[in-house]
Amino acid sequence: MERKENRQLDEHRQKQMLLIDQLQEKTILTADELKELLVERDQIVIEYLCKKASTICERHYGRKIYARALIEFTNYCRNDCLYCGIRSSNKKIERYRLSDQEIFDCVNEGYQLGFRTYVLQGGEDAYYTKRKIGMIVKKIKENCPDCAVTLSFGEWDRAVYEYWYECGADRYLLRHETADKMHYQTLHPCKMSFDHRRRCLSILKEIGYQTGAGCMIGSPGQTPDLLVKDLLYMKEFQPHMAGIGPFIPQKDTPFASEPSGTVAMTLKMLAIVRLLLPKILLPSTTALATVHPMGRDYGIFAGANVLMPNLTPQRVRGKYILYDNKISTGAESAQKIAFLKEKLNAVGYELCMERGDSLMQEKIQ
Ligand code: 5AD
């Protein structure tokens, strides 16, 4: 009896490992096969998947982990996403905006610390007009021409995106959140449109931004079938970057009592994305490091190669509460970069402070 079970397990493992090899060899798997990998529970198979992913990452990027300094410049937001702590109907959070000067001071401090990429992230806050953001980007690029500026500031018109690109913005992060329209509608108020978000992503890429898509893992109502859709969408869209982290509840949102996404599912998604898009830039997210003390390392072991230490001024750090218990001190803090370097060295990786552009530069037709 036991022998039969062992044989079945061996056969299962071999079949799954073959699927993983096929993924790496650029054979497109069917939706069913991708789903089989996502629901896999056998630790040996999951480790095999992660190992393949980190090996392919190393082949393209070496054992370098790219550092980006994150500046959360406003937590005002006109949107009301059901999962997000800075949603407009959350009256409990204290709102803040950074002045232009505060943003420049952050960048200067980051430059001294060695950062060469700044991610300006904020809620969709119309206080920062097209011109204002444009001026901020221009000034950063004038002062630090060797740096990349990434915007992560939500949905705007083509003309606005074009203007910021002309001002010197290099990259834009806009997670697609979920590739299923019905699911999208359960996570967002009806004013927000799945199609518009998709259009924004296509426009950003057309303009020439290195573009980041991505999704939360374990958001309420998500199923493995929906995650397969996320994978197929990302494979088709070919983003230069993908932000993939677990959903974590925030107590003042409608999803306050929903469970967090799991580490295991997040790692499987990271690893599969790495195999589907070998040259992608893939952060090991703060959310992953928040749900597990080893999350940051596990993400890297599953093929992630970017970290985004927090450079938001101390005065407001802690107020950008997308989800509860978000970490922003210790190795998550830009100021503690030496500590982060040590931690990465200890597991055989090197923190890389260069701009670290995506190797996926070619545009899709
Ligand atoms: N848990 C995890 N990630 C979240 N985000 C927003 N709210 C949460 C949450 N509760 C993510 C979204 C957004 C990014 C800036 O933060 O995916 O795109």
mmCIF file of C-alpha atoms in Angstrom, residues 15-38 49 228 231-232 235 271-272 275-276:
data_model
loop_
_atom_site.group_PDB
_atom_site.id
_atom_site.type_symbol
_atom_site.label_atom_id
_atom_site.label_comp_id
_atom_site.label_asym_id
_atom_site.label_seq_id
_atom_site.Cartn_x
_atom_site.Cartn_y
_atom_site.Cartn_z
ATOM 1 C CA LYS A 15 5.089 15.003 -14.265
ATOM 2 C CA GLN A 16 5.163 18.391 -12.517
ATOM 3 C CA MET A 17 8.918 18.770 -12.953
ATOM 4 C CA LEU A 18 8.484 18.087 -16.649
ATOM 5 C CA LEU A 19 5.904 20.873 -16.808
ATOM 6 C CA ILE A 20 8.354 23.221 -15.106
ATOM 7 C CA ASP A 21 11.118 22.263 -17.562
ATOM 8 C CA GLN A 22 8.756 22.929 -20.441
ATOM 9 C CA LEU A 23 7.952 26.357 -19.050
ATOM 10 C CA GLN A 24 11.619 27.164 -18.999
ATOM 11 C CA GLU A 25 12.138 25.814 -22.477
ATOM 12 C CA LYS A 26 9.620 28.358 -23.720
ATOM 13 C CA THR A 27 6.857 25.893 -24.490
ATOM 14 C CA ILE A 28 3.672 27.691 -23.638
ATOM 15 C CA LEU A 29 1.704 25.668 -21.157
ATOM 16 C CA THR A 30 -2.052 25.420 -21.333
ATOM 17 C CA ALA A 31 -4.232 27.162 -18.766
ATOM 18 C CA ASP A 32 -4.884 23.797 -17.118
ATOM 19 C CA GLU A 33 -1.193 23.050 -16.810
ATOM 20 C CA LEU A 34 -0.450 26.460 -15.305
ATOM 21 C CA LYS A 35 -3.248 25.896 -12.838
ATOM 22 C CA GLU A 36 -1.817 22.518 -11.880
ATOM 23 C CA LEU A 37 1.445 24.224 -10.973
ATOM 24 C CA LEU A 38 -0.360 26.910 -8.994
ATOM 25 C CA LEU A 49 10.082 25.457 -9.473
ATOM 26 C CA VAL A 228 -3.874 31.751 -14.535
ATOM 27 C CA LEU A 231 -0.157 34.841 -15.904
ATOM 28 C CA LEU A 232 -1.522 34.698 -19.445
ATOM 29 C CA LYS A 235 2.847 36.737 -20.855
ATOM 30 C CA ALA A 271 8.615 31.759 -10.001
ATOM 31 C CA ILE A 272 6.205 31.096 -12.864
ATOM 32 C CA LEU A 275 10.023 31.423 -16.166
ATOM 33 C CA LEU A 276 7.433 32.891 -18.535
#
